[in-house]
Amino acid sequence: MTTMTTKAILKQYNVAKVRTMKPITSGLIHSSYKVESTSGTYLLQRLNPTLENHSMARNYFVITEYLARRGHLTQVIIRNVRGELLTREGKNLWRLLTFVPGQVFENAPTSKQAYQAGRALGIFHRQLRGFRGRLEGKVLIHDTEDVLKKFAKLPRTREQAQVYTSLRLALLPSGLPQTIIHGDPKLTNIVFPKTGDPVFVDLDTVRKGSVLLDLGDALRSWCKKTTERGITVDHRIFRQALQGYKDGRGTWKLSKREQRLIVQAYSLITFELAARFLVDAVEQKLFVWDKKLFPSLEKQNQMRAQKMLQLAGEIERHRPKLEAIVREIFS
């Protein structure tokens, strides 16, 4: 991306003189830039073609507007000079958002951060219980049945057959309570401000669904640690994240059925992400290639899939202990 391109995009918005523009490298999907200007600080994003649709932008806008009107700090899409949520430039779609100040962590959180993030997720779910608007478009992430369909089309190795079977066995039952969920509450989608609760950003995947999908994805992202044996489950972080989540929900409690399914959701999302990496190793449509760390996008996806499969195995190995922690917290 050239400087001329970004300047041309920013001219489509009421942004004053730009002081600095720096790339943000933590994301796997979009190309993002922090823009500091005399009128404020913004987040400029060139959208991944897989996720560049107007339904997604409208969902993002109505949810964040709902939160902002109720006094909650959130990341809001800024309309361009024509009143549009997205700006087209050639083959690319761009958007400009308000910038939420604070820290974003890429590595394992501390116990305090895990508790804060869990509490923020509980608050996020509770805040959106009253949302009565309509969300548009199809589910973008955690449509496990769609992942299974794509995965079934891959050349079937013995390992892939095991992943397919494990993913099917981990599917959550139907009939679970539905509310608005984030869809992708990984650690790098949380901003920790100097004061106040952490803020969830990158709401591309916001949808109606079971809170267990968010909770499983959060645990998958937050509760892993690396040892001499490889990646495994961090029980301490798992406990703190769940305690924070329970506290964030307040009097709106998880049902006994939902409580029993927490570890299954943790396993489901981990297997699902492994499958998504393996699918993208072939399709190469979704994830951004980190050229500094991997020789190719295919190799990157394969290696990340192996990491998730190792973690999934560790979740199963630690399942009795994890389920005991769940019972202890929610009893």
XYZ file of C-alpha atoms in Angstrom:
331
model
C 0.000 0.000 0.000
C 1.398 3.398 -0.960
C 1.130 6.660 0.932
C -0.824 8.129 -1.982
C -3.424 5.378 -1.620
C -3.981 6.006 2.076
C -4.160 9.762 1.512
C -6.749 9.210 -1.197
C -8.814 7.046 1.143
C -8.621 9.532 4.022
C -9.822 12.324 1.723
C -13.118 10.448 1.647
C -13.534 11.252 5.348
C -13.642 14.417 7.427
C -10.164 13.794 8.812
C -7.922 16.792 9.435
C -4.177 16.919 8.771
C -2.524 13.534 9.271
C 0.460 13.550 11.592
C 1.454 9.882 11.555
C 0.231 6.602 10.094
C 1.621 3.309 11.390
C 0.771 -0.290 10.432
C -0.682 -2.571 13.116
C 0.766 -6.060 12.713
C -1.150 -8.081 15.323
C -4.165 -8.984 13.133
C -4.424 -12.083 10.942
C -7.286 -10.906 8.709
C -7.308 -7.201 7.739
C -4.524 -4.728 6.958
C -4.785 -2.108 9.708
C -3.204 1.310 10.310
C -3.244 3.679 13.265
C -3.854 7.205 11.980
C -3.039 10.194 14.184
C -4.358 13.535 12.946
C -5.130 16.988 14.258
C -8.809 15.940 14.527
C -8.157 12.753 16.505
C -6.844 9.201 16.301
C -8.427 6.617 14.014
C -8.082 3.034 12.817
C -7.965 2.651 9.033
C -8.490 -0.851 7.651
C -8.273 -2.448 4.225
C -10.696 -5.332 4.519
C -9.913 -8.943 3.725
C -11.919 -9.848 0.564
C -13.523 -12.780 2.418
C -15.088 -10.396 4.956
C -15.700 -7.297 2.849
C -19.483 -7.080 2.686
C -21.964 -4.350 3.527
C -24.078 -6.573 5.776
C -21.077 -7.071 8.040
C -20.466 -3.313 8.121
C -24.087 -2.560 8.991
C -24.052 -5.155 11.779
C -20.834 -3.660 13.143
C -22.366 -0.184 13.026
C -25.712 -0.945 14.698
C -24.149 -2.976 17.527
C -21.490 -0.400 18.366
C -23.995 2.458 18.074
C -26.238 0.568 20.505
C -23.375 0.251 22.986
C -22.184 3.836 22.526
C -25.685 5.271 23.107
C -25.705 3.495 26.462
C -22.439 5.051 27.511
C -20.155 2.058 26.860
C -16.697 2.620 25.366
C -16.642 0.902 21.977
C -15.162 1.110 18.499
C -17.531 2.792 16.022
C -17.405 2.881 12.206
C -17.148 6.439 10.824
C -19.217 7.240 7.739
C -17.407 8.771 4.764
C -18.350 12.108 3.170
C -21.107 10.335 1.189
C -22.579 8.825 4.341
C -21.328 5.320 3.510
C -19.855 2.840 5.996
C -17.297 1.448 3.521
C -15.155 3.149 0.873
C -14.171 1.419 -2.362
C -10.762 1.995 -3.921
C -10.163 -0.217 -6.962
C -10.684 -3.810 -5.870
C -10.390 -2.969 -2.186
C -12.903 -1.913 0.434
C -11.775 0.273 3.327
C -13.294 1.511 6.548
C -12.375 4.080 9.173
C -13.123 3.535 12.854
C -12.659 5.381 16.107
C -9.484 4.306 17.885
C -9.777 2.810 21.366
C -6.655 3.763 23.369
C -4.915 1.191 25.516
C -2.718 -1.889 25.301
C -3.216 -5.006 23.196
C -1.393 -8.165 24.273
C -0.346 -10.895 21.840
C 1.102 -13.304 24.390
C -0.474 -15.135 27.325
C -2.273 -12.774 29.720
C -1.474 -12.455 33.407
C -4.000 -13.728 35.963
C -5.260 -10.170 36.455
C -5.653 -9.601 32.716
C -7.437 -12.948 32.289
C -9.895 -12.005 35.020
C -10.427 -8.543 33.506
C -10.926 -9.971 30.006
C -13.351 -12.620 31.281
C -15.320 -10.016 33.204
C -15.415 -7.761 30.117
C -16.790 -10.627 28.015
C -19.491 -11.289 30.598
C -20.380 -7.589 30.619
C -20.397 -7.489 26.794
C -22.890 -10.362 26.645
C -25.030 -8.824 29.392
C -25.044 -5.387 27.754
C -26.361 -6.810 24.487
C -29.173 -8.879 25.977
C -31.516 -5.954 25.351
C -30.575 -5.474 21.691
C -33.694 -5.896 19.556
C -32.332 -4.823 16.184
C -31.908 -7.105 13.187
C -28.547 -8.444 12.102
C -27.979 -9.196 8.421
C -25.991 -11.661 6.363
C -24.585 -15.085 7.030
C -22.505 -16.315 9.951
C -18.833 -15.576 9.220
C -17.045 -17.476 12.000
C -18.034 -20.521 14.089
C -20.385 -21.877 11.456
C -18.978 -25.311 12.261
C -21.215 -27.131 9.791
C -19.845 -24.972 6.963
C -16.278 -25.666 8.146
C -17.052 -29.390 8.105
C -18.394 -29.179 4.528
C -15.246 -27.419 3.320
C -13.014 -29.725 5.324
C -14.698 -32.800 3.851
C -13.592 -31.699 0.372
C -9.889 -31.767 1.263
C -7.709 -34.741 0.284
C -8.376 -37.067 3.213
C -5.307 -38.090 5.173
C -5.511 -40.175 8.338
C -4.889 -37.096 10.477
C -7.561 -35.079 8.686
C -10.056 -37.898 9.120
C -9.380 -37.791 12.869
C -9.852 -34.004 12.937
C -13.147 -34.328 11.041
C -14.445 -36.951 13.470
C -13.297 -35.012 16.537
C -14.937 -31.827 15.284
C -18.246 -33.573 14.701
C -18.168 -35.154 18.148
C -17.514 -31.764 19.774
C -20.539 -30.042 18.195
C -22.760 -28.299 20.718
C -26.362 -29.496 21.068
C -29.243 -27.497 19.626
C -31.665 -25.485 21.717
C -29.105 -23.466 23.694
C -30.057 -19.876 24.663
C -29.156 -17.309 22.008
C -27.904 -13.747 22.437
C -25.577 -11.335 20.638
C -21.986 -12.596 20.761
C -18.686 -11.137 19.577
C -17.718 -14.141 17.449
C -13.943 -13.709 17.731
C -12.926 -12.725 21.306
C -9.269 -13.633 20.909
C -6.685 -11.802 22.998
C -5.632 -9.418 20.214
C -9.242 -8.218 19.880
C -9.202 -6.812 23.420
C -7.908 -3.354 24.334
C -6.867 -2.868 27.957
C -7.226 0.853 28.805
C -5.346 2.518 31.661
C -8.587 2.712 33.649
C -11.891 0.904 33.336
C -12.884 -2.415 31.811
C -11.184 -3.905 28.738
C -12.928 -3.181 25.428
C -13.668 -5.731 22.689
C -12.874 -4.436 19.205
C -13.016 -5.870 15.656
C -16.702 -6.754 15.732
C -16.767 -8.089 12.151
C -18.094 -11.411 13.373
C -20.842 -10.152 15.701
C -23.887 -12.435 15.466
C -26.635 -14.117 17.407
C -25.572 -17.396 18.967
C -24.722 -19.278 22.121
C -22.406 -17.486 24.535
C -20.523 -20.802 24.723
C -19.051 -20.104 21.275
C -17.498 -16.881 22.567
C -16.476 -18.470 25.848
C -14.870 -21.453 24.089
C -12.976 -19.172 21.714
C -11.839 -16.918 24.547
C -10.499 -19.865 26.546
C -8.782 -21.209 23.425
C -7.013 -17.873 22.905
C -6.250 -16.879 26.474
C -5.522 -20.103 28.376
C -2.607 -21.682 26.542
C 1.019 -21.751 27.596
C 4.205 -23.156 26.117
C 6.304 -25.694 27.990
C 9.199 -27.967 27.050
C 6.599 -30.466 25.816
C 4.905 -27.847 23.668
C 1.612 -25.996 24.015
C -0.729 -26.917 26.865
C -3.564 -25.592 29.039
C -2.901 -22.988 31.735
C -5.247 -23.958 34.593
C -4.596 -20.726 36.484
C -5.605 -18.526 33.556
C -8.577 -20.800 32.812
C -9.823 -20.343 36.373
C -9.347 -16.572 36.390
C -11.011 -16.106 33.001
C -14.075 -18.094 34.062
C -14.318 -16.334 37.409
C -14.179 -12.984 35.644
C -16.817 -14.092 33.150
C -19.162 -15.207 35.926
C -18.691 -11.915 37.761
C -19.253 -9.904 34.571
C -22.600 -11.592 33.949
C -23.792 -10.616 37.420
C -27.255 -11.970 38.234
C -27.714 -13.240 34.670
C -26.436 -16.747 35.278
C -25.419 -19.551 32.942
C -27.792 -22.499 33.040
C -26.570 -25.810 34.472
C -26.609 -27.214 30.932
C -24.421 -24.383 29.631
C -22.009 -24.822 32.532
C -21.571 -28.523 31.711
C -20.767 -27.639 28.079
C -18.024 -25.055 28.721
C -15.087 -27.453 28.313
C -16.753 -29.037 25.272
C -17.051 -25.567 23.709
C -13.357 -24.974 24.483
C -12.505 -28.195 22.646
C -14.922 -27.482 19.775
C -13.473 -24.065 18.923
C -9.911 -25.377 19.105
C -10.654 -28.226 16.686
C -12.632 -25.825 14.490
C -9.722 -23.382 14.218
C -7.374 -26.242 13.328
C -9.794 -27.248 10.564
C -10.062 -23.642 9.328
C -6.272 -23.406 9.113
C -6.107 -26.672 7.152
C -8.832 -25.487 4.764
C -7.069 -22.159 4.218
C -3.777 -23.947 3.597
C -5.479 -25.079 0.377
C -7.828 -22.143 -0.387
C -5.500 -19.332 0.863
C -8.391 -16.847 1.091
C -8.761 -15.885 4.747
C -5.572 -15.541 6.771
C -2.808 -13.025 6.117
C 0.657 -14.466 5.432
C 3.255 -13.433 8.015
C 6.268 -13.395 5.703
C 8.709 -12.760 8.560
C 7.891 -16.043 10.309
C 6.783 -18.486 7.603
C 8.106 -19.441 4.144
C 4.579 -19.539 2.655
C 0.928 -19.044 3.602
C 0.345 -22.759 3.110
C 3.136 -23.648 5.561
C 1.944 -20.997 8.020
C -1.580 -22.454 8.062
C -0.322 -26.019 8.378
C 1.943 -25.159 11.313
C -0.786 -23.202 13.098
C -3.185 -26.083 12.558
C -0.709 -28.460 14.205
C -0.442 -26.111 17.172
C -4.221 -26.087 17.600
C -4.405 -29.869 17.316
C -1.794 -30.220 20.033
C -3.806 -27.848 22.225
C -7.006 -29.801 21.526
C -5.253 -32.954 22.690
C -4.154 -31.192 25.864
C -7.710 -29.989 26.544
C -8.909 -33.586 26.400
C -6.045 -34.740 28.614
C -6.869 -32.069 31.190
C -10.655 -32.345 30.847
C -11.325 -33.796 34.358
C -9.390 -30.970 36.031
C -10.987 -28.299 33.826
C -14.492 -29.588 34.498
C -13.734 -29.618 38.237
C -12.727 -25.935 38.003
C -15.989 -25.143 36.200
C -18.033 -26.866 38.900
C -16.100 -25.076 41.639
C -16.634 -21.624 40.112
C -20.281 -21.989 39.188
C -21.461 -24.034 42.179
